[in-house]
Amino acid sequence: LAPHFEANGFRESVRVLAAPYNETMEISMSVDDASESLNHDVLLGAFRIIEQSLLNSLVHGPAKHVKVSLITDASGRSQLEISDDGPGAAPGPASTGVGTAVIDSWLSILKGVKTIETAQGHGYRLTVSFTS
């Protein structure tokens, strides 16, 4: 089911998405007003990337703390960042499981670019940049 951003807003939709994870990890979220008013399709892409990232933080971490941030500047450039304090991964090629495929599919739709920062014992950070 797709979230109803028009009725509840993006922040509230992500809060509802994150609620079941709060039993096992603390999730902090920051969404600026410019991002809140992005069009539905862009918000859906960001939502689905957050959804998959939270699942990855739980399954592959497990992480205790996750930070989610979506910021859009005056030129319409958005940056979505999801970071966690899980065990991270050793340097080298990233795995290409189902989660990566889901994120990459949404990146293609958004015409976005992702960067991943991770190191063994130092968590995981996914940054996605796109223009709305």
C-alpha positions in Angstrom: 0.0 0.0 0.0 1.2 3.5 -0.8 1.2 6.1 2.0 -1.2 9.0 1.7 1.1 12.0 1.8 -1.6 14.4 0.9 -3.6 13.6 4.0 -0.9 12.8 6.5 2.2 14.5 5.2 5.6 12.9 4.5 6.9 13.2 8.1 3.9 11.5 9.6 4.0 8.8 7.0 7.6 8.0 7.8 6.9 8.1 11.5 4.1 5.5 11.0 6.5 3.4 8.9 9.2 3.6 11.6 6.9 2.8 14.5 7.2 -1.0 14.4 11.1 -0.6 14.4 11.0 1.5 17.6 10.9 -1.7 19.7 14.4 -2.7 18.6 16.1 0.6 17.5 15.8 4.3 18.1 15.0 6.2 14.9 15.4 10.0 14.7 14.0 11.8 11.7 14.4 15.3 10.2 12.5 16.5 7.1 12.5 20.1 6.1 9.5 22.0 4.9 10.7 22.2 1.3 11.0 18.4 1.2 7.5 18.0 2.8 6.0 19.7 -0.3 7.8 17.7 -3.0 5.5 16.0 -5.5 3.9 12.6 -4.6 6.0 10.5 -6.9 9.3 11.9 -5.5 8.1 11.5 -2.0 7.1 7.9 -2.7 10.6 7.1 -4.0 12.2 8.6 -0.9 9.7 6.7 1.3 10.5 3.4 -0.4 14.2 4.0 0.0 13.7 4.8 3.7 11.5 1.7 4.1 14.2 -0.6 2.6 17.0 1.1 4.5 15.2 0.6 7.9 14.7 -3.0 7.1 18.4 -3.3 6.1 19.4 -1.6 9.4 17.4 -4.1 11.4 18.3 -7.3 9.4 21.9 -6.6 8.6 22.8 -4.6 11.6 21.2 -5.0 13.8 21.5 -1.2 14.5 20.5 0.4 17.8 20.2 4.0 16.3 19.2 5.1 12.9 19.0 8.7 11.6 16.9 9.7 8.6 17.2 13.1 7.0 15.6 14.6 3.9 16.6 18.2 3.0 15.7 20.1 -0.2 17.4 23.3 -1.2 16.0 26.3 -3.0 17.1 24.9 -6.4 15.1 21.7 -5.9 18.1 19.5 -5.1 17.2 17.0 -2.4 19.5 14.9 -0.2 18.2 11.9 1.6 20.5 10.4 4.2 20.0 7.3 6.3 22.7 6.3 8.7 23.0 3.7 11.5 25.3 2.5 14.1 25.3 -1.2 13.1 28.4 -3.2 12.6 29.1 -1.8 9.1 30.9 -3.8 6.5 34.4 -4.4 5.3 35.7 -2.3 2.4 35.0 -3.7 -1.0 32.2 -4.2 -3.4 28.7 -3.9 -1.9 26.4 -6.9 -1.9 23.7 -6.9 -4.4 20.7 -8.4 -2.6 17.0 -7.6 -2.9 17.3 -4.5 -0.7 20.0 -3.0 -3.0 17.9 -3.8 -6.1 14.9 -2.1 -4.6 16.9 1.0 -3.7 18.6 1.1 -7.1 15.2 0.8 -8.8 13.9 3.8 -7.0 17.2 5.6 -7.7 16.6 5.0 -11.4 13.1 6.4 -11.2 14.3 9.5 -9.3 17.3 9.8 -11.5 19.3 10.0 -8.3 22.8 9.2 -7.3 23.8 7.2 -4.2 26.9 7.0 -2.1 27.6 4.5 0.6 30.0 4.9 3.5 30.7 2.0 5.7 33.5 0.4 7.6 33.7 -2.7 9.8 32.6 -1.6 13.3 31.5 1.9 12.2 28.0 1.7 10.9 26.5 2.4 7.5 25.5 5.6 5.7 23.4 5.8 2.5 23.2 9.2 0.9 20.9 9.7 -2.1 20.9 13.0 -4.1 18.2 13.8 -6.6 16.5 16.8 -8.2 12.7 17.2 -8.1 
